[in-house]
Amino acid sequence: MKTDIRLIDYLSNRRSIPAFQMGAPGPGQAEIESILRLASRVPDHGKLAPWRFIVYRGAERERISAELAKIALADKPDLSADMITVENTRLSRAPVVVAVVSTAAPHVKIPEWEQLMSAGAVCLNMLMAANAHGYASNWLTEWYAFDERAYPLLGVKPGEKVAGFIHIGTAMVPPTERPRPDLKEIVSWVGEAG
């Protein structure tokens, strides 16, 4: 068996950069298309492609963010000034944001659970594809990913769910490490080593 040391090194050091620590430049049209093409190369039982992409860029990110802020303020009129700023920049923290939308639905052979996991795999692949193109990335699902009042604004159709918003840009700070799970706490061994 041959080992790809570069891939092992990447996976050993892979980190997300917080969206608010990203800036320009972001990927251009051709790079975005390449990232989406690579992201879609995931396990997909039945070849259903039970997900789709919505790409937010340019001034439209600010407009949608302002509308999201209105929804947040309607729910919590006493939001602090800092939180109002956060709400007003939900989709404008990174130069490009891609929604991965799950279109999972009942199927005669493919359980919805498998379709949902395929959408999750797309999100992770997109992080890695963005990194492979030299960009920082972060997978977020904030309140508006689960609030169907925001769906028309975001371009999400009835019956769909947001698997994540992938923020893509250039890291403005170096990545920092965070604690990782101890394998002793998360692995159960069954059988003897071969």
Short mmCIF file of C-alpha atoms in Angstrom, two decimals:
data_model
loop_
_atom_site.label_atom_id
_atom_site.label_comp_id
_atom_site.label_asym_id
_atom_site.label_seq_id
_atom_site.Cartn_x
_atom_site.Cartn_y
_atom_site.Cartn_z
CA MET A 1 0.00 0.00 0.00
CA LYS A 2 1.32 3.40 -0.97
CA THR A 3 0.93 6.36 1.39
CA ASP A 4 0.38 9.92 0.19
CA ILE A 5 2.42 11.85 2.76
CA ARG A 6 1.15 15.23 1.54
CA LEU A 7 -2.47 14.21 2.16
CA ILE A 8 -1.59 12.80 5.59
CA ASP A 9 0.22 16.04 6.46
CA TYR A 10 -2.78 18.08 5.33
CA LEU A 11 -5.26 16.00 7.32
CA SER A 12 -2.98 16.09 10.38
CA ASN A 13 -2.97 19.88 10.32
CA ARG A 14 -6.34 20.80 8.78
CA ARG A 15 -8.03 23.66 10.62
CA SER A 16 -10.88 26.03 9.97
CA ILE A 17 -10.34 29.79 10.10
CA PRO A 18 -13.18 31.75 11.75
CA ALA A 19 -15.21 33.53 9.07
CA PHE A 20 -14.64 36.93 10.70
CA GLN A 21 -10.88 36.36 10.33
CA MET A 22 -11.13 36.04 6.53
CA GLY A 23 -10.75 38.74 3.94
CA ALA A 24 -10.15 39.29 0.25
CA PRO A 25 -9.24 37.90 -2.07
CA GLY A 26 -11.78 35.16 -2.40
CA PRO A 27 -12.09 32.66 -5.21
CA GLY A 28 -13.15 33.87 -8.63
CA GLN A 29 -15.80 32.27 -10.84
CA ALA A 30 -13.56 29.52 -12.28
CA GLU A 31 -12.13 28.67 -8.85
CA ILE A 32 -15.61 28.54 -7.30
CA GLU A 33 -16.76 26.18 -10.03
CA SER A 34 -13.71 23.97 -9.45
CA ILE A 35 -14.35 23.96 -5.68
CA LEU A 36 -17.99 22.97 -6.24
CA ARG A 37 -16.99 20.25 -8.73
CA LEU A 38 -14.52 18.78 -6.21
CA ALA A 39 -17.00 19.15 -3.33
CA SER A 40 -19.57 17.09 -5.19
CA ARG A 41 -17.25 14.07 -5.41
CA VAL A 42 -18.70 12.37 -2.34
CA PRO A 43 -20.37 9.07 -1.47
CA ASP A 44 -23.87 9.30 -2.93
CA HIS A 45 -25.83 6.04 -2.72
CA GLY A 46 -28.08 5.81 -5.76
CA LYS A 47 -26.40 8.76 -7.51
CA LEU A 48 -29.20 11.05 -6.32
CA ALA A 49 -27.08 14.16 -5.71
CA PRO A 50 -29.40 14.95 -2.75
CA TRP A 51 -27.96 18.46 -2.31
CA ARG A 52 -27.43 21.66 -4.24
CA PHE A 53 -25.39 24.85 -3.90
CA ILE A 54 -26.30 28.52 -3.51
CA VAL A 55 -23.31 30.86 -3.98
CA TYR A 56 -23.47 34.27 -2.29
CA ARG A 57 -20.96 36.92 -3.37
CA GLY A 58 -20.62 40.63 -4.00
CA ALA A 59 -23.03 43.22 -2.62
CA GLU A 60 -25.85 40.68 -2.40
CA ARG A 61 -24.16 39.29 0.75
CA GLU A 62 -24.64 42.66 2.49
CA ARG A 63 -28.27 42.97 1.39
CA ILE A 64 -29.18 39.49 2.62
CA SER A 65 -27.26 40.04 5.87
CA ALA A 66 -29.25 43.25 6.52
CA GLU A 67 -32.50 41.35 5.97
CA LEU A 68 -31.36 38.57 8.32
CA ALA A 69 -30.61 41.24 10.92
CA LYS A 70 -34.21 42.47 10.65
CA ILE A 71 -35.49 38.98 11.44
CA ALA A 72 -33.09 38.69 14.40
CA LEU A 73 -34.12 42.11 15.74
CA ALA A 74 -37.82 41.26 15.40
CA ASP A 75 -37.20 38.24 17.65
CA LYS A 76 -34.85 40.03 20.06
CA PRO A 77 -35.36 43.80 19.96
CA ASP A 78 -32.92 44.23 22.86
CA LEU A 79 -29.88 42.92 20.95
CA SER A 80 -26.64 44.62 21.95
CA ALA A 81 -24.86 46.89 19.46
CA ASP A 82 -22.17 44.21 19.05
CA MET A 83 -24.76 41.55 18.22
CA ILE A 84 -26.51 43.87 15.76
CA THR A 85 -23.15 44.26 14.00
CA VAL A 86 -22.79 40.45 13.94
CA GLU A 87 -26.30 40.05 12.51
CA ASN A 88 -25.62 42.69 9.83
CA THR A 89 -22.52 40.80 8.63
CA ARG A 90 -23.71 37.18 8.66
CA LEU A 91 -22.92 36.57 4.98
CA SER A 92 -20.32 39.30 4.43
CA ARG A 93 -17.57 38.08 6.74
CA ALA A 94 -15.85 36.17 3.94
CA PRO A 95 -15.69 37.12 0.24
CA VAL A 96 -17.70 34.04 -0.82
CA VAL A 97 -20.29 31.99 1.07
CA VAL A 98 -21.77 28.80 -0.32
CA ALA A 99 -24.91 27.25 1.13
CA VAL A 100 -24.98 23.47 0.88
CA VAL A 101 -28.68 22.68 0.74
CA SER A 102 -29.91 19.17 1.46
CA THR A 103 -32.66 18.04 -0.89
CA ALA A 104 -33.03 14.69 0.90
CA ALA A 105 -36.46 13.15 0.42
CA PRO A 106 -38.16 9.79 0.87
CA HIS A 107 -36.87 7.24 -1.62
CA VAL A 108 -37.82 3.63 -2.24
CA LYS A 109 -34.21 2.39 -1.76
CA ILE A 110 -32.07 5.17 -0.28
CA PRO A 111 -32.80 6.18 3.34
CA GLU A 112 -33.05 9.92 3.94
CA TRP A 113 -30.35 9.54 6.61
CA GLU A 114 -27.85 8.45 3.94
CA GLN A 115 -28.86 11.39 1.77
CA LEU A 116 -28.29 13.80 4.68
CA MET A 117 -24.86 12.30 5.35
CA SER A 118 -23.99 12.84 1.68
CA ALA A 119 -24.76 16.56 2.12
CA GLY A 120 -22.49 16.61 5.18
CA ALA A 121 -19.75 14.96 3.14
CA VAL A 122 -20.17 17.71 0.52
CA CYS A 123 -19.60 20.33 3.23
CA LEU A 124 -16.36 18.70 4.39
CA ASN A 125 -15.17 18.17 0.82
CA MET A 126 -15.84 21.84 0.10
CA LEU A 127 -13.64 22.88 3.03
CA MET A 128 -10.83 20.72 1.68
CA ALA A 129 -11.37 21.86 -1.93
CA ALA A 130 -11.20 25.51 -0.86
CA ASN A 131 -8.00 24.78 1.08
CA ALA A 132 -6.55 22.96 -1.96
CA HIS A 133 -7.13 26.18 -3.95
CA GLY A 134 -5.20 28.16 -1.32
CA TYR A 135 -8.16 29.64 0.56
CA ALA A 136 -9.29 29.51 4.17
CA SER A 137 -12.72 28.04 4.84
CA ASN A 138 -15.22 27.55 7.63
CA TRP A 139 -18.42 25.50 7.86
CA LEU A 140 -21.11 27.32 9.84
CA THR A 141 -24.76 26.65 10.61
CA GLU A 142 -26.02 29.62 12.51
CA TRP A 143 -29.65 30.37 13.50
CA TYR A 144 -30.74 31.24 9.96
CA ALA A 145 -29.75 27.75 8.77
CA PHE A 146 -32.67 26.43 10.82
CA ASP A 147 -35.16 29.32 10.64
CA GLU A 148 -37.50 28.75 7.71
CA ARG A 149 -38.52 32.42 7.75
CA ALA A 150 -35.05 33.14 6.32
CA TYR A 151 -35.27 30.48 3.61
CA PRO A 152 -36.95 32.59 0.87
CA LEU A 153 -34.35 35.31 1.43
CA LEU A 154 -31.54 32.73 1.18
CA GLY A 155 -32.97 30.94 -1.88
CA VAL A 156 -33.82 27.76 0.03
CA LYS A 157 -36.98 26.04 -1.23
CA PRO A 158 -39.77 24.50 0.86
CA GLY A 159 -38.84 20.99 2.02
CA GLU A 160 -35.10 21.67 1.78
CA LYS A 161 -32.71 22.03 4.71
CA VAL A 162 -29.40 23.87 5.05
CA ALA A 163 -26.51 21.49 5.75
CA GLY A 164 -24.13 24.40 6.17
CA PHE A 165 -22.81 27.72 4.99
CA ILE A 166 -19.21 27.39 3.79
CA HIS A 167 -17.34 30.69 4.14
CA ILE A 168 -14.34 30.99 1.82
CA GLY A 169 -11.65 33.67 1.71
CA THR A 170 -8.08 34.50 2.61
CA ALA A 171 -6.93 33.97 6.19
CA MET A 172 -6.07 37.26 7.88
CA VAL A 173 -4.48 35.45 10.86
CA PRO A 174 -2.64 32.13 11.17
CA PRO A 175 -4.76 29.14 12.18
CA THR A 176 -4.71 28.05 15.81
CA GLU A 177 -4.98 24.52 17.12
CA ARG A 178 -7.86 23.42 19.30
CA PRO A 179 -8.28 20.38 21.53
CA ARG A 180 -9.09 17.19 19.64
CA PRO A 181 -10.84 14.10 21.04
CA ASP A 182 -8.74 11.47 22.79
CA LEU A 183 -9.07 8.24 20.80
CA LYS A 184 -9.37 6.27 24.06
CA GLU A 185 -12.66 8.06 24.68
CA ILE A 186 -14.21 7.66 21.23
CA VAL A 187 -12.99 4.30 19.85
CA SER A 188 -14.30 0.83 20.63
CA TRP A 189 -12.30 -2.11 19.28
CA VAL A 190 -14.08 -5.31 18.22
CA GLY A 191 -11.93 -8.36 17.43
CA GLU A 192 -8.16 -8.82 17.40
CA ALA A 193 -5.62 -6.95 15.32
CA GLY A 194 -4.92 -8.74 12.03
#
